[in-house]
Short mmCIF file of C-alpha atoms in Angstrom, two decimals:
data_model
loop_
_atom_site.label_atom_id
_atom_site.label_comp_id
_atom_site.label_asym_id
_atom_site.label_seq_id
_atom_site.Cartn_x
_atom_site.Cartn_y
_atom_site.Cartn_z
CA MET A 1 22.95 30.97 -145.26
CA LYS A 2 25.79 29.84 -147.52
CA SER A 3 28.01 27.03 -146.29
CA SER A 4 31.05 29.31 -146.62
CA THR A 5 29.38 31.90 -144.41
CA ARG A 6 28.52 29.24 -141.83
CA ALA A 7 32.14 28.08 -141.88
CA VAL A 8 33.45 31.60 -141.27
CA LEU A 9 30.95 32.13 -138.45
CA GLY A 10 31.93 28.77 -136.99
CA LEU A 11 35.59 29.73 -136.97
CA ALA A 12 34.77 33.08 -135.40
CA LEU A 13 32.69 31.41 -132.71
CA SER A 14 35.50 28.94 -132.00
CA ALA A 15 37.92 31.84 -131.64
CA VAL A 16 35.60 33.58 -129.17
CA VAL A 17 35.30 30.39 -127.12
CA LEU A 18 39.07 29.93 -127.08
CA ILE A 19 39.65 33.53 -126.00
CA ALA A 20 37.03 33.22 -123.25
CA ALA A 21 38.61 29.98 -122.06
CA ALA A 22 42.03 31.64 -121.96
CA LEU A 23 40.66 34.50 -119.88
CA TRP A 24 38.96 32.05 -117.52
CA LEU A 25 42.17 30.13 -117.01
CA GLY A 26 44.10 33.27 -116.21
CA ARG A 27 45.52 34.22 -119.64
CA THR A 28 44.59 36.89 -122.15
CA ASP A 29 45.85 36.87 -125.70
CA GLU A 30 49.53 36.29 -126.26
CA GLY A 31 50.44 39.93 -126.59
CA SER A 32 48.78 41.22 -123.44
CA GLY A 33 51.22 39.80 -120.90
CA GLN A 34 48.48 39.81 -118.22
CA THR A 35 47.63 37.16 -115.66
CA LEU A 36 44.03 36.80 -114.48
CA LEU A 37 43.41 35.57 -110.91
CA ARG A 38 40.13 34.77 -109.21
CA LEU A 39 39.28 35.69 -105.62
CA ARG A 40 36.28 33.90 -104.09
CA ILE A 41 34.30 35.41 -101.18
CA TRP A 42 30.85 34.70 -99.72
CA ASP A 43 29.56 38.20 -98.90
CA GLU A 44 28.57 40.48 -101.76
CA SER A 45 28.66 43.56 -99.53
CA PHE A 46 32.47 43.31 -99.47
CA VAL A 47 32.81 43.55 -103.25
CA PRO A 48 33.09 47.40 -103.40
CA ALA A 49 35.85 47.49 -100.74
CA TYR A 50 37.79 44.66 -102.36
CA ARG A 51 37.32 46.13 -105.80
CA ALA A 52 38.74 49.47 -104.64
CA SER A 53 41.72 47.74 -103.00
CA LEU A 54 42.41 45.51 -105.99
CA ASP A 55 42.08 48.41 -108.43
CA ALA A 56 44.89 50.10 -106.53
CA PHE A 57 46.90 46.87 -106.68
CA GLU A 58 46.35 46.54 -110.43
CA ARG A 59 47.50 50.10 -111.07
CA ALA A 60 50.80 49.22 -109.41
CA ASN A 61 50.86 45.75 -111.01
CA PRO A 62 49.49 46.16 -114.54
CA ASP A 63 50.43 42.60 -115.46
CA VAL A 64 47.89 41.12 -113.01
CA ARG A 65 44.11 41.36 -112.95
CA VAL A 66 41.94 39.99 -110.13
CA ARG A 67 38.33 38.97 -110.69
CA ILE A 68 36.06 38.71 -107.62
CA THR A 69 33.52 35.91 -107.53
CA VAL A 70 30.77 35.61 -104.92
CA VAL A 71 29.41 32.27 -103.75
CA PRO A 72 26.68 32.74 -101.10
CA TRP A 73 27.49 31.33 -97.68
CA GLY A 74 24.73 28.72 -97.79
CA SER A 75 26.57 26.77 -100.48
CA TYR A 76 30.09 28.14 -99.98
CA PRO A 77 31.71 25.47 -97.73
CA GLU A 78 30.42 22.50 -99.74
CA LYS A 79 31.18 24.05 -103.13
CA LEU A 80 34.67 25.03 -102.02
CA ARG A 81 35.32 21.50 -100.76
CA LEU A 82 34.23 20.00 -104.08
CA ASP A 83 36.15 22.56 -106.14
CA VAL A 84 39.37 22.10 -104.19
CA ALA A 85 39.08 18.32 -104.53
CA GLY A 86 38.36 18.65 -108.27
CA GLY A 87 41.11 21.18 -108.99
CA ALA A 88 38.61 23.91 -109.91
CA ALA A 89 38.99 26.23 -106.91
CA ASP A 90 39.83 29.90 -107.31
CA ASP A 91 43.42 31.11 -106.98
CA LEU A 92 42.53 32.83 -103.70
CA PHE A 93 39.53 32.32 -101.45
CA TRP A 94 38.03 33.33 -98.13
CA THR A 95 38.19 30.69 -95.43
CA ASN A 96 37.37 30.28 -91.76
CA ALA A 97 37.63 26.47 -91.64
CA TYR A 98 40.94 25.77 -93.30
CA GLU A 99 42.40 22.82 -91.40
CA ASP A 100 41.37 20.05 -93.79
CA TYR A 101 42.91 21.95 -96.70
CA ALA A 102 46.10 22.72 -94.80
CA ASP A 103 46.53 19.10 -93.70
CA ALA A 104 46.08 17.99 -97.31
CA SER A 105 48.74 20.48 -98.56
CA ARG A 106 46.13 22.38 -100.58
CA LEU A 107 47.16 25.80 -99.28
CA PHE A 108 50.26 27.96 -99.44
CA ASP A 109 52.35 28.30 -96.29
CA ILE A 110 52.02 32.06 -95.77
CA GLY A 111 55.25 32.35 -93.79
CA ALA A 112 57.21 30.71 -96.60
CA LEU A 113 55.38 32.80 -99.20
CA LEU A 114 55.53 36.26 -97.58
CA GLY A 115 58.31 35.83 -95.03
CA PRO A 116 58.16 35.23 -91.28
CA ARG A 117 57.84 38.94 -90.39
CA ALA A 118 54.60 39.51 -92.33
CA ALA A 119 52.44 38.20 -89.48
CA ALA A 120 53.76 40.84 -87.07
CA ALA A 121 51.39 43.40 -88.63
CA TRP A 122 48.25 41.32 -88.11
CA ASP A 123 45.84 40.87 -85.22
CA PRO A 124 47.42 38.28 -82.88
CA GLY A 125 44.13 36.45 -82.39
CA ALA A 126 43.68 36.13 -86.14
CA VAL A 127 47.22 34.85 -86.55
CA ALA A 128 46.63 32.25 -83.85
CA GLN A 129 43.37 31.17 -85.50
CA TYR A 130 45.09 30.47 -88.83
CA THR A 131 48.21 28.86 -87.40
CA ARG A 132 48.40 25.07 -87.45
CA ALA A 133 51.40 22.82 -86.90
CA GLY A 134 53.57 25.91 -86.55
CA LYS A 135 52.62 27.34 -89.96
CA LEU A 136 50.28 30.14 -91.00
CA TRP A 137 47.76 29.11 -93.67
CA ALA A 138 45.86 32.30 -94.54
CA VAL A 139 46.33 36.05 -94.62
CA PRO A 140 43.89 37.55 -92.04
CA GLN A 141 41.53 40.07 -93.60
CA PHE A 142 39.17 41.25 -90.88
CA VAL A 143 38.19 40.38 -87.34
CA ASP A 144 34.78 40.52 -85.70
CA GLY A 145 35.98 42.06 -82.47
CA GLY A 146 34.25 40.86 -79.35
CA THR A 147 30.58 40.35 -78.55
CA ALA A 148 28.60 43.22 -77.00
CA VAL A 149 24.97 44.13 -76.31
CA TYR A 150 23.01 46.53 -78.50
CA TYR A 151 20.20 48.19 -76.55
CA ASN A 152 17.03 50.10 -77.43
CA ARG A 153 17.10 53.35 -75.45
CA ASP A 154 13.35 53.89 -75.80
CA LEU A 155 12.43 50.48 -74.39
CA LEU A 156 14.91 50.85 -71.54
CA ALA A 157 13.42 54.24 -70.67
CA ALA A 158 9.89 52.84 -70.76
CA ALA A 159 10.95 50.16 -68.26
CA GLY A 160 12.75 52.66 -66.04
CA VAL A 161 16.16 51.13 -66.80
CA ASP A 162 19.19 53.39 -66.94
CA PRO A 163 21.65 52.24 -69.64
CA ALA A 164 24.37 52.53 -67.00
CA GLU A 165 22.82 49.50 -65.26
CA LEU A 166 23.89 47.33 -68.20
CA ALA A 167 27.57 47.81 -67.35
CA ASP A 168 27.22 45.76 -64.14
CA LEU A 169 24.96 42.95 -65.31
CA ARG A 170 25.82 39.46 -64.14
CA TRP A 171 24.31 36.14 -65.10
CA SER A 172 24.48 33.29 -62.62
CA PRO A 173 22.56 30.14 -61.71
CA GLY A 174 22.60 31.40 -58.11
CA ALA A 175 21.12 34.23 -56.08
CA ASP A 176 23.61 36.81 -57.37
CA ASP A 177 22.03 36.80 -60.84
CA THR A 178 21.14 40.35 -61.96
CA LEU A 179 20.46 39.71 -65.65
CA ARG A 180 17.23 37.74 -65.23
CA PRO A 181 15.61 40.35 -62.88
CA LEU A 182 16.44 43.10 -65.37
CA LEU A 183 14.97 41.08 -68.25
CA ARG A 184 11.75 40.66 -66.25
CA ARG A 185 11.51 44.44 -65.97
CA LEU A 186 12.03 44.77 -69.70
CA ALA A 187 9.40 42.10 -70.40
CA ALA A 188 6.77 44.60 -69.28
CA VAL A 189 7.53 46.87 -72.27
CA ALA A 190 9.07 44.61 -74.94
CA PRO A 191 7.74 41.45 -76.63
CA TRP A 192 11.23 39.99 -76.24
CA PRO A 193 13.68 41.37 -73.67
CA TYR A 194 16.75 39.50 -74.99
CA ASN A 195 18.01 37.17 -77.73
CA ALA A 196 19.06 33.99 -75.89
CA ALA A 197 19.13 31.46 -78.74
CA HIS A 198 21.04 28.73 -80.57
CA ASP A 199 23.66 31.18 -81.88
CA LEU A 200 27.17 29.81 -81.45
CA GLN A 201 29.26 32.95 -81.84
CA SER A 202 27.07 35.63 -80.26
CA ILE A 203 25.38 33.68 -77.45
CA GLU A 204 26.64 30.16 -76.78
CA LEU A 205 30.39 30.75 -76.81
CA PRO A 206 30.30 33.85 -74.54
CA TYR A 207 28.08 32.03 -72.03
CA LEU A 208 30.16 28.87 -72.19
CA GLY A 209 33.38 30.84 -71.69
CA SER A 210 31.98 33.00 -68.90
CA ALA A 211 30.79 29.84 -67.13
CA GLY A 212 34.42 28.69 -67.10
CA GLY A 213 34.04 26.20 -69.94
CA ARG A 214 35.61 25.64 -73.35
CA PHE A 215 34.21 24.57 -76.68
CA GLN A 216 37.26 22.53 -77.60
CA ASP A 217 40.45 21.27 -76.01
CA GLY A 218 42.81 21.05 -78.96
CA ASP A 219 40.67 19.36 -81.60
CA ARG A 220 38.46 17.56 -79.00
CA PHE A 221 34.98 18.87 -78.23
CA VAL A 222 34.48 19.43 -74.49
CA PHE A 223 31.40 21.67 -74.29
CA ASP A 224 29.34 18.99 -72.51
CA ASP A 225 31.06 19.27 -69.12
CA ALA A 226 29.56 20.82 -65.97
CA HIS A 227 30.38 24.34 -67.18
CA GLY A 228 28.51 23.67 -70.41
CA VAL A 229 25.49 22.39 -68.52
CA THR A 230 25.49 25.59 -66.43
CA ALA A 231 25.75 27.88 -69.47
CA TYR A 232 23.23 26.12 -71.71
CA GLY A 233 20.90 25.49 -68.78
CA TYR A 234 20.73 29.21 -68.06
CA LEU A 235 20.10 30.09 -71.72
CA THR A 236 17.38 27.51 -72.28
CA ARG A 237 15.58 28.64 -69.12
CA LEU A 238 15.49 32.20 -70.47
CA VAL A 239 13.78 30.88 -73.58
CA ALA A 240 11.40 28.68 -71.58
CA ASP A 241 10.48 31.68 -69.39
CA ARG A 242 9.71 33.77 -72.51
CA LEU A 243 12.45 36.25 -71.76
CA ALA A 244 13.75 35.51 -75.27
CA PRO A 245 12.02 34.50 -78.52
CA SER A 246 10.84 30.95 -79.05
CA ALA A 247 13.43 28.61 -80.51
CA ALA A 248 10.79 27.72 -83.11
CA ASP A 249 11.50 31.18 -84.57
CA THR A 250 15.23 31.57 -83.94
CA ASN A 251 16.17 28.03 -85.04
CA THR A 252 14.61 28.53 -88.46
CA SER A 253 15.76 32.11 -89.03
CA ARG A 254 19.22 33.20 -87.91
CA ASP A 255 18.20 36.83 -88.55
CA PHE A 256 15.02 36.67 -86.46
CA ALA A 257 16.52 38.38 -83.41
CA ARG A 258 18.20 41.14 -85.40
CA THR A 259 14.96 41.81 -87.27
CA ALA A 260 13.03 41.94 -83.98
CA PHE A 261 15.54 44.42 -82.58
CA LEU A 262 15.31 46.62 -85.68
CA GLN A 263 11.51 46.53 -85.45
CA GLY A 264 11.68 47.85 -81.88
CA LYS A 265 10.39 44.57 -80.42
CA MET A 266 13.55 43.48 -78.60
CA ALA A 267 15.23 45.49 -75.84
CA LEU A 268 18.69 43.85 -75.73
CA PHE A 269 20.39 42.23 -78.72
CA GLN A 270 23.69 40.49 -78.01
CA SER A 271 25.81 40.29 -81.14
CA GLY A 272 29.02 41.41 -82.85
CA THR A 273 30.33 44.14 -85.09
CA TYR A 274 29.08 42.28 -88.17
CA ASN A 275 25.60 43.70 -87.41
CA LEU A 276 26.74 47.22 -86.56
CA ALA A 277 26.40 48.74 -90.03
CA THR A 278 22.93 47.28 -90.54
CA ILE A 279 21.69 48.55 -87.18
CA ALA A 280 23.20 52.00 -87.78
CA GLU A 281 21.44 52.23 -91.15
CA GLN A 282 18.06 50.75 -90.25
CA ALA A 283 17.27 51.39 -86.58
CA ALA A 284 14.57 54.06 -86.31
CA PHE A 285 15.04 54.56 -82.56
CA GLY A 286 17.80 55.60 -80.20
CA TRP A 287 20.23 52.82 -79.41
CA GLY A 288 23.65 52.17 -77.91
CA VAL A 289 26.19 49.45 -77.22
CA ALA A 290 27.09 48.02 -73.80
CA MET A 291 29.47 45.37 -72.51
CA LEU A 292 28.10 41.84 -72.39
CA PRO A 293 27.06 40.43 -68.98
CA ARG A 294 29.60 38.87 -66.65
CA GLY A 295 29.32 35.21 -65.79
CA PRO A 296 30.76 33.10 -62.95
CA ALA A 297 34.17 33.29 -64.70
CA GLY A 298 33.87 36.95 -65.74
CA ARG A 299 33.34 38.38 -69.21
CA VAL A 300 34.55 36.08 -71.96
CA SER A 301 34.11 36.58 -75.67
CA THR A 302 35.32 35.04 -78.88
CA ASP A 303 36.99 37.04 -81.65
CA ASN A 304 36.61 35.32 -84.99
CA ALA A 305 38.58 36.29 -88.10
CA ILE A 306 38.23 35.74 -91.83
CA GLY A 307 41.34 35.04 -93.89
CA VAL A 308 42.28 34.74 -97.56
CA ALA A 309 44.06 31.51 -98.46
CA GLY A 310 46.19 30.88 -101.50
CA ASN A 311 45.35 27.82 -103.57
CA ALA A 312 48.53 25.73 -103.80
CA ALA A 313 47.29 24.34 -107.13
CA THR A 314 47.19 27.77 -108.81
CA ARG A 315 48.97 28.11 -112.15
CA HIS A 316 50.20 31.56 -111.10
CA PRO A 317 51.96 31.29 -107.73
CA ASP A 318 53.99 34.48 -108.10
CA ALA A 319 50.90 36.56 -108.88
CA VAL A 320 49.10 34.95 -105.92
CA ARG A 321 52.06 35.84 -103.70
CA ARG A 322 51.87 39.49 -104.77
CA VAL A 323 48.11 39.74 -104.24
CA LEU A 324 48.32 38.12 -100.80
CA GLY A 325 51.11 40.51 -99.85
CA TRP A 326 48.94 43.44 -100.91
CA LEU A 327 45.80 42.25 -99.11
CA GLY A 328 47.84 41.74 -95.95
CA SER A 329 49.51 45.15 -96.11
CA ALA A 330 48.35 48.27 -94.28
CA GLU A 331 47.76 49.99 -97.60
CA GLY A 332 45.72 47.17 -99.10
CA ASN A 333 43.79 46.11 -95.98
CA ARG A 334 42.56 49.55 -94.92
CA TYR A 335 39.84 49.56 -97.59
CA LEU A 336 37.94 46.95 -95.55
CA GLY A 337 37.60 49.38 -92.64
CA GLU A 338 36.89 52.65 -94.40
CA GLY A 339 33.13 52.10 -94.68
CA GLY A 340 32.80 50.79 -91.12
CA ALA A 341 31.62 47.34 -92.26
CA SER A 342 34.53 45.37 -90.79
CA ILE A 343 37.55 45.67 -88.52
CA PRO A 344 40.75 45.30 -90.58
CA ALA A 345 43.09 42.53 -89.47
CA VAL A 346 46.09 44.82 -89.91
CA VAL A 347 46.37 46.32 -86.42
CA ALA A 348 47.56 49.69 -87.72
CA ASP A 349 44.38 49.96 -89.84
CA GLN A 350 41.94 49.31 -87.01
CA ARG A 351 41.95 53.00 -86.15
CA VAL A 352 40.26 53.58 -89.55
CA TYR A 353 37.29 51.58 -88.31
CA ARG A 354 37.16 53.32 -84.93
CA GLU A 355 37.44 56.76 -86.54
CA TYR A 356 34.62 56.00 -88.97
CA TRP A 357 32.16 55.18 -86.20
CA ALA A 358 33.41 57.99 -83.97
CA ARG A 359 32.52 60.45 -86.73
CA ARG A 360 29.00 59.02 -86.63
CA GLY A 361 28.80 59.39 -82.86
CA ILE A 362 28.77 55.65 -82.13
CA GLU A 363 30.95 54.21 -79.37
CA VAL A 364 32.46 50.86 -80.41
CA ALA A 365 34.75 50.42 -77.39
CA PRO A 366 32.71 47.52 -75.88
CA PHE A 367 33.56 45.33 -78.87
CA PHE A 368 37.28 45.98 -78.31
CA ASP A 369 37.40 46.18 -74.51
CA VAL A 370 35.91 42.72 -73.99
CA VAL A 371 38.67 40.98 -75.97
CA ASP A 372 41.30 42.60 -73.77
CA GLY A 373 40.25 39.98 -71.24
CA PRO A 374 39.90 36.19 -71.52
CA ARG A 375 38.76 34.75 -74.85
CA ILE A 376 37.14 31.47 -75.79
CA GLY A 377 38.19 29.78 -79.01
CA SER A 378 35.52 29.50 -81.69
CA GLY A 379 36.59 25.99 -82.70
CA GLY A 380 38.34 24.37 -85.61
CA GLY A 381 40.31 21.34 -86.68
CA PRO A 382 39.85 18.61 -89.27
CA GLY A 383 36.22 17.89 -90.04
CA PHE A 384 35.00 20.96 -88.14
CA PRO A 385 32.27 22.00 -90.64
CA ALA A 386 30.88 18.46 -90.60
CA ALA A 387 30.96 18.46 -86.80
CA LEU A 388 28.98 21.71 -86.60
CA LYS A 389 26.42 20.33 -89.03
CA ALA A 390 26.03 17.16 -86.98
CA MET A 391 25.52 18.89 -83.62
CA ASP A 392 23.25 21.65 -84.94
CA PRO A 393 19.87 19.82 -84.93
CA ILE A 394 20.49 18.32 -81.48
CA LEU A 395 21.23 21.71 -79.93
CA GLY A 396 18.23 23.13 -81.78
CA GLU A 397 15.99 20.50 -80.15
CA MET A 398 17.53 21.37 -76.78
CA PHE A 399 16.59 25.04 -77.15
CA LEU A 400 13.06 23.91 -78.08
CA GLY A 401 12.93 22.16 -74.71
CA ARG A 402 12.58 18.69 -76.23
CA ILE A 403 15.87 17.23 -74.92
CA PRO A 404 17.22 17.86 -71.39
CA VAL A 405 20.40 19.95 -71.42
CA PRO A 406 22.87 17.33 -70.09
CA GLU A 407 21.58 14.68 -72.51
CA ALA A 408 21.54 17.07 -75.47
CA LEU A 409 25.09 18.25 -74.87
CA SER A 410 26.37 14.70 -74.52
CA ARG A 411 24.62 13.63 -77.72
CA ALA A 412 25.78 16.71 -79.60
CA ARG A 413 29.39 16.16 -78.55
CA ALA A 414 29.26 12.51 -79.59
CA ALA A 415 27.69 13.41 -82.95
CA ALA A 416 30.34 16.07 -83.56
CA ASP A 417 33.13 13.61 -82.73
CA ARG A 418 31.72 11.02 -85.12
CA ALA A 419 31.26 13.52 -87.94
CA ALA A 420 34.82 14.77 -87.52
CA GLY A 421 36.21 11.23 -87.39
CA ARG A 422 37.45 11.53 -83.80
CA GLN A 423 35.96 8.32 -82.43
#
């Protein structure tokens, strides 16, 4: 190849690299007048809904393009932390543990950005979750609804259990317990009657709340009190009595219980709406949804939400403001509910979700009815991800029966406090 040819090719390659860099940084060529933003999420299944919503936004805002990037959940929190610290984070990103970023002024104040009335359209629980020090730090996107119990109609019938019996179930450490006797009946026909396990959102928080306990008081962990001992003691005894899968299986695979239910090996599967679409698509047997059992303090569920935060270090704050406004609007948010995969955080759009499942003959009221009552907070505060990571192996050992419940809870609380810098 002639040196002149190599020089021309070198210049061309340099031009391509410069153009690609400009696109990556949010600019196209000088004449396009477009701004490129990046939105980071951790669940690839949401890409079609977001793409449809953002396509509609781009048609109305031709000067802005939004690229969706997916970082799997397993590496998402740590990568986001490093990218925010290094100034390489996306312009917008999903978050459910935002406090460290808010306290470090890394996020936009949504009230200042969109106006104080914007939050009136969103689920009150989601607004409360993302409010800190009197300011809102993310635009809620979808909520999980409450926890309920999926049941296998065929296994219930084989055990002579009427689904109507599930509506009055009560768990208790005393003689008025009706859940354990029913699980013993189901044990005659199912390898696993129920999914008691180390599962914070679906199992531990509802039991802790319905025992009268709390996970946190402000930013302090308080799950190791007498109420916590009652709740976790009941759950670990179900595992020890083989009325739920071994913790050796559920500790190592968070999807073990759902898979067992889908295979027809589990009679009752306590979980949230985030598993509804999968069960509807894959269950080869008749099934339904019932309210979760009452505890000594009644039925108590958590209602987690996912929000989109705006990166305060973005080079395009006005474009970020417009995209956040769209994603938090009834028109932009409804796309997340149209396929039945999630409950939109815009209250007016939640009917879209209900109507979708009603057309398929599936009653989703238990997920909504339970959060009309008391709720238990799912936790948060500075250092919260590190705290969860620190307590996780201790609670896992507790469910394996290797550490007594009171000792395990005390150790887990202390480890969480240390990890979060609260000691």
